[in-house]
Coordinates of C-alpha atoms in Angstrom, one line a residue:
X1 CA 29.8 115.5 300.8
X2 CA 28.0 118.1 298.6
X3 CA 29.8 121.7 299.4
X4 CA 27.2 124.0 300.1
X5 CA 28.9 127.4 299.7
X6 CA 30.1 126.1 295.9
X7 CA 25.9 125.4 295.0
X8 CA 24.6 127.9 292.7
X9 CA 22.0 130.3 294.7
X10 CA 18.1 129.7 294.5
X11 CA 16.9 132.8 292.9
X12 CA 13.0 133.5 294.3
X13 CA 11.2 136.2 292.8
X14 CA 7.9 138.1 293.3
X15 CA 6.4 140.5 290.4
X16 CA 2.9 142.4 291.0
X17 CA 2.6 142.5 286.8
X18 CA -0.7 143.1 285.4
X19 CA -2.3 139.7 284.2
X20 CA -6.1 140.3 284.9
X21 CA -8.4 141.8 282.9
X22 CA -12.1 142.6 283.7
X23 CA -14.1 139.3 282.4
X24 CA -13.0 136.0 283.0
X25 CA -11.1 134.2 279.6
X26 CA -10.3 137.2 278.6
X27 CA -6.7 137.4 279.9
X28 CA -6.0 133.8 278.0
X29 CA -7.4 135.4 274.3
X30 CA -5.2 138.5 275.0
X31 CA -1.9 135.5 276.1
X32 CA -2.9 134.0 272.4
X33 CA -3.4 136.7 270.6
X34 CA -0.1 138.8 271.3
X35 CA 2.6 137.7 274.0
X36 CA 3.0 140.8 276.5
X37 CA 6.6 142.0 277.1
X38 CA 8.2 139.5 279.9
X39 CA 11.3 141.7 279.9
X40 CA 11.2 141.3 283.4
X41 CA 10.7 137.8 284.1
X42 CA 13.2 136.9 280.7
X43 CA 16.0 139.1 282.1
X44 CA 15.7 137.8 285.7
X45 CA 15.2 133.6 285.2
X46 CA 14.1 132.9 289.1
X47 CA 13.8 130.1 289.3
X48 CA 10.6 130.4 291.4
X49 CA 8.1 132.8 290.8
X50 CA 4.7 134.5 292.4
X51 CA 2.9 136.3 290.3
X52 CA 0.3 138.5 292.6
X53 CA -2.1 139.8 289.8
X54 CA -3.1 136.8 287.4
X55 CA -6.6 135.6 286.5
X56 CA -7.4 132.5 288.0
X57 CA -9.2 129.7 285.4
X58 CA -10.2 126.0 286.6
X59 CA -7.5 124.7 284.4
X60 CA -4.6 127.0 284.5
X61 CA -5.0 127.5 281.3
X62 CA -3.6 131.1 281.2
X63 CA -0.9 130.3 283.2
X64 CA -0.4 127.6 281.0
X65 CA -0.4 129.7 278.2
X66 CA 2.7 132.4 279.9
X67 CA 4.6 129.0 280.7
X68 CA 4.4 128.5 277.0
X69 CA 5.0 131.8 275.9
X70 CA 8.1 132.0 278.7
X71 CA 9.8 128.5 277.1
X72 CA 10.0 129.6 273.8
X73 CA 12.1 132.3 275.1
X74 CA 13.9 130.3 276.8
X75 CA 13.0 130.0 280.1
X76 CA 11.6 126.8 281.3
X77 CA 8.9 126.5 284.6
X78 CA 7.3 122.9 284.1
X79 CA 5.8 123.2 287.9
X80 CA 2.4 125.3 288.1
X81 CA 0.6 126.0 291.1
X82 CA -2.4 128.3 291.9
X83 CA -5.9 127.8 293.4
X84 CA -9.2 129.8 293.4
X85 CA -8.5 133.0 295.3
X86 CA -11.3 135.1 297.2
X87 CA -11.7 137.6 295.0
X88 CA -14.9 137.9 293.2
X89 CA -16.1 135.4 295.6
X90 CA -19.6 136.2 296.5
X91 CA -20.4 136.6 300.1
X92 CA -24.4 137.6 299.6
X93 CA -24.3 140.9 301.4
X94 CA -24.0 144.1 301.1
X95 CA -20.5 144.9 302.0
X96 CA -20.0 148.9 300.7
X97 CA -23.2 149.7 301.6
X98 CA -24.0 150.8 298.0
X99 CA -28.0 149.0 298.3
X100 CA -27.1 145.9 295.7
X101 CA -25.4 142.9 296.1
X102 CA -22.7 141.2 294.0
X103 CA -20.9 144.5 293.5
X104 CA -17.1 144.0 292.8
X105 CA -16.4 145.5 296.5
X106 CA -19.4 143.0 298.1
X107 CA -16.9 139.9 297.0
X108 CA -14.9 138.0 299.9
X109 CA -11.8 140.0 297.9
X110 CA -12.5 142.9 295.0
X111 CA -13.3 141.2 291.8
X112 CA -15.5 141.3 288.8
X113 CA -15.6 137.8 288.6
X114 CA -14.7 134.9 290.8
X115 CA -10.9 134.5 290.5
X116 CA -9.9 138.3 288.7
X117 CA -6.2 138.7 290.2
X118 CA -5.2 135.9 292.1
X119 CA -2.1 134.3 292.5
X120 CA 0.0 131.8 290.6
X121 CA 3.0 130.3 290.9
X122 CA 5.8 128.9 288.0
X123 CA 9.1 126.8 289.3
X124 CA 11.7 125.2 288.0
X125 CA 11.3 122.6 290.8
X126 CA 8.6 120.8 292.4
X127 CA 6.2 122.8 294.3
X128 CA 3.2 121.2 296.7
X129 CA 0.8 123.6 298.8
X130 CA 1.9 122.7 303.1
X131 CA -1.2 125.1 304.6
X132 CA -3.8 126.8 303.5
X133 CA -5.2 130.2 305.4
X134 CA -7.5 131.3 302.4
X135 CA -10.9 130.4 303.7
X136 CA -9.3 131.9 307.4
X137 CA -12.1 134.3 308.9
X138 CA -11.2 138.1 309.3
X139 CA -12.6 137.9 312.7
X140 CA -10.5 134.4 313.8
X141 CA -7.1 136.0 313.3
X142 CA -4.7 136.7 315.9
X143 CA -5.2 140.5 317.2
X144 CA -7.6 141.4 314.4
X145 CA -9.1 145.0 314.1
X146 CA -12.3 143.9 312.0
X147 CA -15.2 145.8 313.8
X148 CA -17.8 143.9 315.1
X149 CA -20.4 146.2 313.6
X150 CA -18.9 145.4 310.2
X151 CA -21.6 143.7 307.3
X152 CA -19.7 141.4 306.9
X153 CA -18.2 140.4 310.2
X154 CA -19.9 136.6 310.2
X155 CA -18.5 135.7 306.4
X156 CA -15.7 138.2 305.6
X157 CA -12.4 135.9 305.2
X158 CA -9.0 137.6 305.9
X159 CA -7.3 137.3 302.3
X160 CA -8.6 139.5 299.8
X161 CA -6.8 137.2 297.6
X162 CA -4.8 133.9 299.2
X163 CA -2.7 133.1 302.1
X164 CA -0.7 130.2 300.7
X165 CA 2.0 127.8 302.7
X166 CA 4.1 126.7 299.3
X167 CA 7.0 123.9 299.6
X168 CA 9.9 123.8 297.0
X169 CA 12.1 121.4 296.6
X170 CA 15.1 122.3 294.9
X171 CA 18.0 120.3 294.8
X172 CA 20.4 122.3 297.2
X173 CA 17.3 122.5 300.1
X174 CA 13.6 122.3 300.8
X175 CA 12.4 125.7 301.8
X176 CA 8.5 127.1 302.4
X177 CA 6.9 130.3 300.4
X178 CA 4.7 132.4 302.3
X179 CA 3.1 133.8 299.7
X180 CA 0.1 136.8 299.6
X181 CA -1.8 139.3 298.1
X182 CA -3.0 142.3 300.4
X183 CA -5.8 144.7 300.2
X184 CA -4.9 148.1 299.2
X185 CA -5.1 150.3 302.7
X186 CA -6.8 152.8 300.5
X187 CA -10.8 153.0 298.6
X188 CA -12.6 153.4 301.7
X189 CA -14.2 155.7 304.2
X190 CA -13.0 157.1 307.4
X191 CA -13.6 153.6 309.1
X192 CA -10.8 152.4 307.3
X193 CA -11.8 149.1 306.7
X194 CA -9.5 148.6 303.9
X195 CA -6.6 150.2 306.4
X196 CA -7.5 147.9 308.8
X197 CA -7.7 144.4 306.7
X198 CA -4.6 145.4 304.8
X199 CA -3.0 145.5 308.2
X200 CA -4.6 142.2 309.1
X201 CA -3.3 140.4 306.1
X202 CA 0.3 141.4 306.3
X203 CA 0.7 140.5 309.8
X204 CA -0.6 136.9 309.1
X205 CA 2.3 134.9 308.5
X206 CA 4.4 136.9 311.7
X207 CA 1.7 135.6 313.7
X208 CA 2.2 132.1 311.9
X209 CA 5.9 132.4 312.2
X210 CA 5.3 133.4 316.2
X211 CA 3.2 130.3 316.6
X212 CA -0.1 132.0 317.4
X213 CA -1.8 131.4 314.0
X214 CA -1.4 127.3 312.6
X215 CA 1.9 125.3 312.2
X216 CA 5.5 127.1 311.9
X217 CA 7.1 125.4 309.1
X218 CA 9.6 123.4 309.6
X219 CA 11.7 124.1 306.4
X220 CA 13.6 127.8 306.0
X221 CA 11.1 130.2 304.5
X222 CA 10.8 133.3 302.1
X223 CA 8.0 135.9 303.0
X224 CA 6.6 136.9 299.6
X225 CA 4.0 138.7 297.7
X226 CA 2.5 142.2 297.5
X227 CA 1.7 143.6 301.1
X228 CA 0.6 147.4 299.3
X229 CA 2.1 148.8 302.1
X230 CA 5.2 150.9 302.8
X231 CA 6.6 150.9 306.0
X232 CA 6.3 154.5 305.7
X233 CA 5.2 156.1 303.0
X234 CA 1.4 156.9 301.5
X235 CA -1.7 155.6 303.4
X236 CA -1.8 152.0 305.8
X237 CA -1.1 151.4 309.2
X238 CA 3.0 151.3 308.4
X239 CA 3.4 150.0 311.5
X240 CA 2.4 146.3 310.4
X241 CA 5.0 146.3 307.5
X242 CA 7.5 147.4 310.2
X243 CA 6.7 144.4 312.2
X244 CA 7.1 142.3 309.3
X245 CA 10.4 143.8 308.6
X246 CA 12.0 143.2 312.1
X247 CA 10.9 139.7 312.3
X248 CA 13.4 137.8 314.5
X249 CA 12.9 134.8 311.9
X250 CA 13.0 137.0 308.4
X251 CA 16.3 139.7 307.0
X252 CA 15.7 142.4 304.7
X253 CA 18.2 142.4 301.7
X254 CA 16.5 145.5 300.1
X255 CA 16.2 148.2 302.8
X256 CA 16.0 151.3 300.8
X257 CA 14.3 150.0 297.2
X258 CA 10.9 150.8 295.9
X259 CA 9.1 148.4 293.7
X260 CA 6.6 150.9 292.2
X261 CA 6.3 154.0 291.6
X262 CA 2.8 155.5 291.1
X263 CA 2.1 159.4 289.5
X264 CA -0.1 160.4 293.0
X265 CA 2.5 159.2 295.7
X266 CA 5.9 158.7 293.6
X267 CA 8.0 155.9 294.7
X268 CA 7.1 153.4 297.0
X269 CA 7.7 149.9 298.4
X270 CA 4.5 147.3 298.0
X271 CA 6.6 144.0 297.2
X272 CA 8.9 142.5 299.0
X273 CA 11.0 139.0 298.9
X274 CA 12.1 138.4 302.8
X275 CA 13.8 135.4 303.4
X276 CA 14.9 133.3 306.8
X277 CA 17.7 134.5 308.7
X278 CA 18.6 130.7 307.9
X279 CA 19.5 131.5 304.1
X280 CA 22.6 133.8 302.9
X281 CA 21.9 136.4 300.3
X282 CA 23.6 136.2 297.8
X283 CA 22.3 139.1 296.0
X284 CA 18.9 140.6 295.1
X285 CA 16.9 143.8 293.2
X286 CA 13.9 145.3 291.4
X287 CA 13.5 145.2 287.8
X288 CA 12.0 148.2 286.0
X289 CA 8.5 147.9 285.0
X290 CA 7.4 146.4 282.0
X291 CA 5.9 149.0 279.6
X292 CA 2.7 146.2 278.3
X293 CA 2.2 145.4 282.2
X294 CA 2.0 148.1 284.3
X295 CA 4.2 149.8 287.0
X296 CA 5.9 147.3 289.0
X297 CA 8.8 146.0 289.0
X298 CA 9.8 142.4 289.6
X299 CA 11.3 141.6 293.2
X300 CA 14.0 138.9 293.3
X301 CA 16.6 137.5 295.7
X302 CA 19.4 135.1 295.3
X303 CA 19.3 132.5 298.4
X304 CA 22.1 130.1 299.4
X305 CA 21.7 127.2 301.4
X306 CA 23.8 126.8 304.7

């Protein structure tokens, strides 16, 4: 009988680095041209990781390209996932009231272009999407605070980017990412529409986990991704990354870290890697930023099976 305690911990990692660039292709001929420092994701090796800023393409063929770029360095991730995100998505209206349509901030998510800063994902291990809230509308979640009298109230979808349900199947367990990319709280007007939809976002999954929005996974789960929210510091309604953070289902191994640190608001806590109550911890941290992609760090945990 395999001894769990003896199996070597799962390490699961989230890093907001800046893979997007304002026209679409143009993040792969940058990836082929020069290789950007991975510092972060070379020191760390997690052996799952979601990236919360990348360009989506059709074909993956940027993230591709960084899974190239990460094995001749020596760190291997033969299992790709990502799918188009909403932002850049077109809805047809006029969203920020600015008289045109197909403005960046008119798009289901902000975007130049259909797919600028989504969400990938590179794993040592098999990975296969379980649920899909993506296409969710903003109006059909669980306590939402969209305004009826809002442009966009009869297409707007709830992720800015993605709400993915991600199974991995590593060899000590099978356990479920919950994976997003929220809104910034900030860029609006005193409506706070962006407040309000950042909220939204980053309660999702606690509704999911509470059995109010789709099925609770069965498997042990890891809440990750980039909320752009502190629980209490700069703008948002801090009281949804609060929730979050008191979930009866989810611990908090990194109470008192930031993962960013910004000139206008100094350090502050966007990222987070919250796993079940199920898993022990192991160990966990935030790298420093990389200098060639902005300033983030990368968010990691060390999970054992039990």
């Amino acid at each position: 009988m395999a001894c769990a305690a003896c199996a070597e911990p799962l390490r699961v990692a989230t890093w907001h680095g800046d893979f997007s660039r304002k026209g679409p292709g143009l993040l792969l001929v940058e990836l082929e041209k020069n290789a950007p420092d991975l510092t972060p994701i070379l020191t760390i090796k997690p052996d799952v990781l979601l990236l919360t800023d990348f360009d989506y393409d059709a074909g993956l063929v940027a993230l591709g390209k960084l899974r190239d770029l990460l094995r001749d360095d020596g760190a291997r991730y033969p299992h790709l996932f990502s799918a188009r995100p909403n932002t850049g998505m077109p809805t047809g209206r006029d969203l920020d009231g600015d008289g045109r349509r197909g403005g960046p901030r008119d798009a289901q998510g902000f975007g130049w272009f259909s797919g600028q800063g989504g969400m990938a994902i590179l794993s040592r291990h098999p990975v296969r999407l379980t649920a899909d809230h993506t296409e969710l509308p903003w109006r059909d979640t669980t306590d939402s605070l969209i305004d009826a009298r809002d442009p966009g109230y009869d297409v707007q979808r709830l992720s800015s980017a993605a709400h993915w349900a991600i199974e991995v199947a590593a060899p000590e367990g099978v356990l479920t990412l919950l994976t997003l990319a929220a809104t910034p709280p900030v860029f609006d007007g005193p409506e706070d529409r962006n407040g309000r939809r950042n909220r939204d976002e980053v309660l999702l999954w606690a509704h999911v986990l509470d059995g109010t929005m789709g099925k609770i996974p069965d498997s042990p789960v890891v809440l990750l991704g980039n909320l752009n929210l502190d629980p209490a510091r700069g703008d948002g309604l801090h009281d949804a990354a609060e929730r979050l953070l008191s979930h009866p289902r989810l611990q908090d191994p990194l109470p008192d870290s930031h993962s960013v640190t910004w000139d206008s608001t100094g350090p502050m806590r966007v990222s987070y890697a919250l796993p079940d109550r199920a898993f022990g911890v192991a160990d966990a941290g935030v790298t420093p930023p990389s200098p060639d992609l902005g300033p983030h760090g990368l968010v990691w945990v060390d999970l054992i099976f039990r």
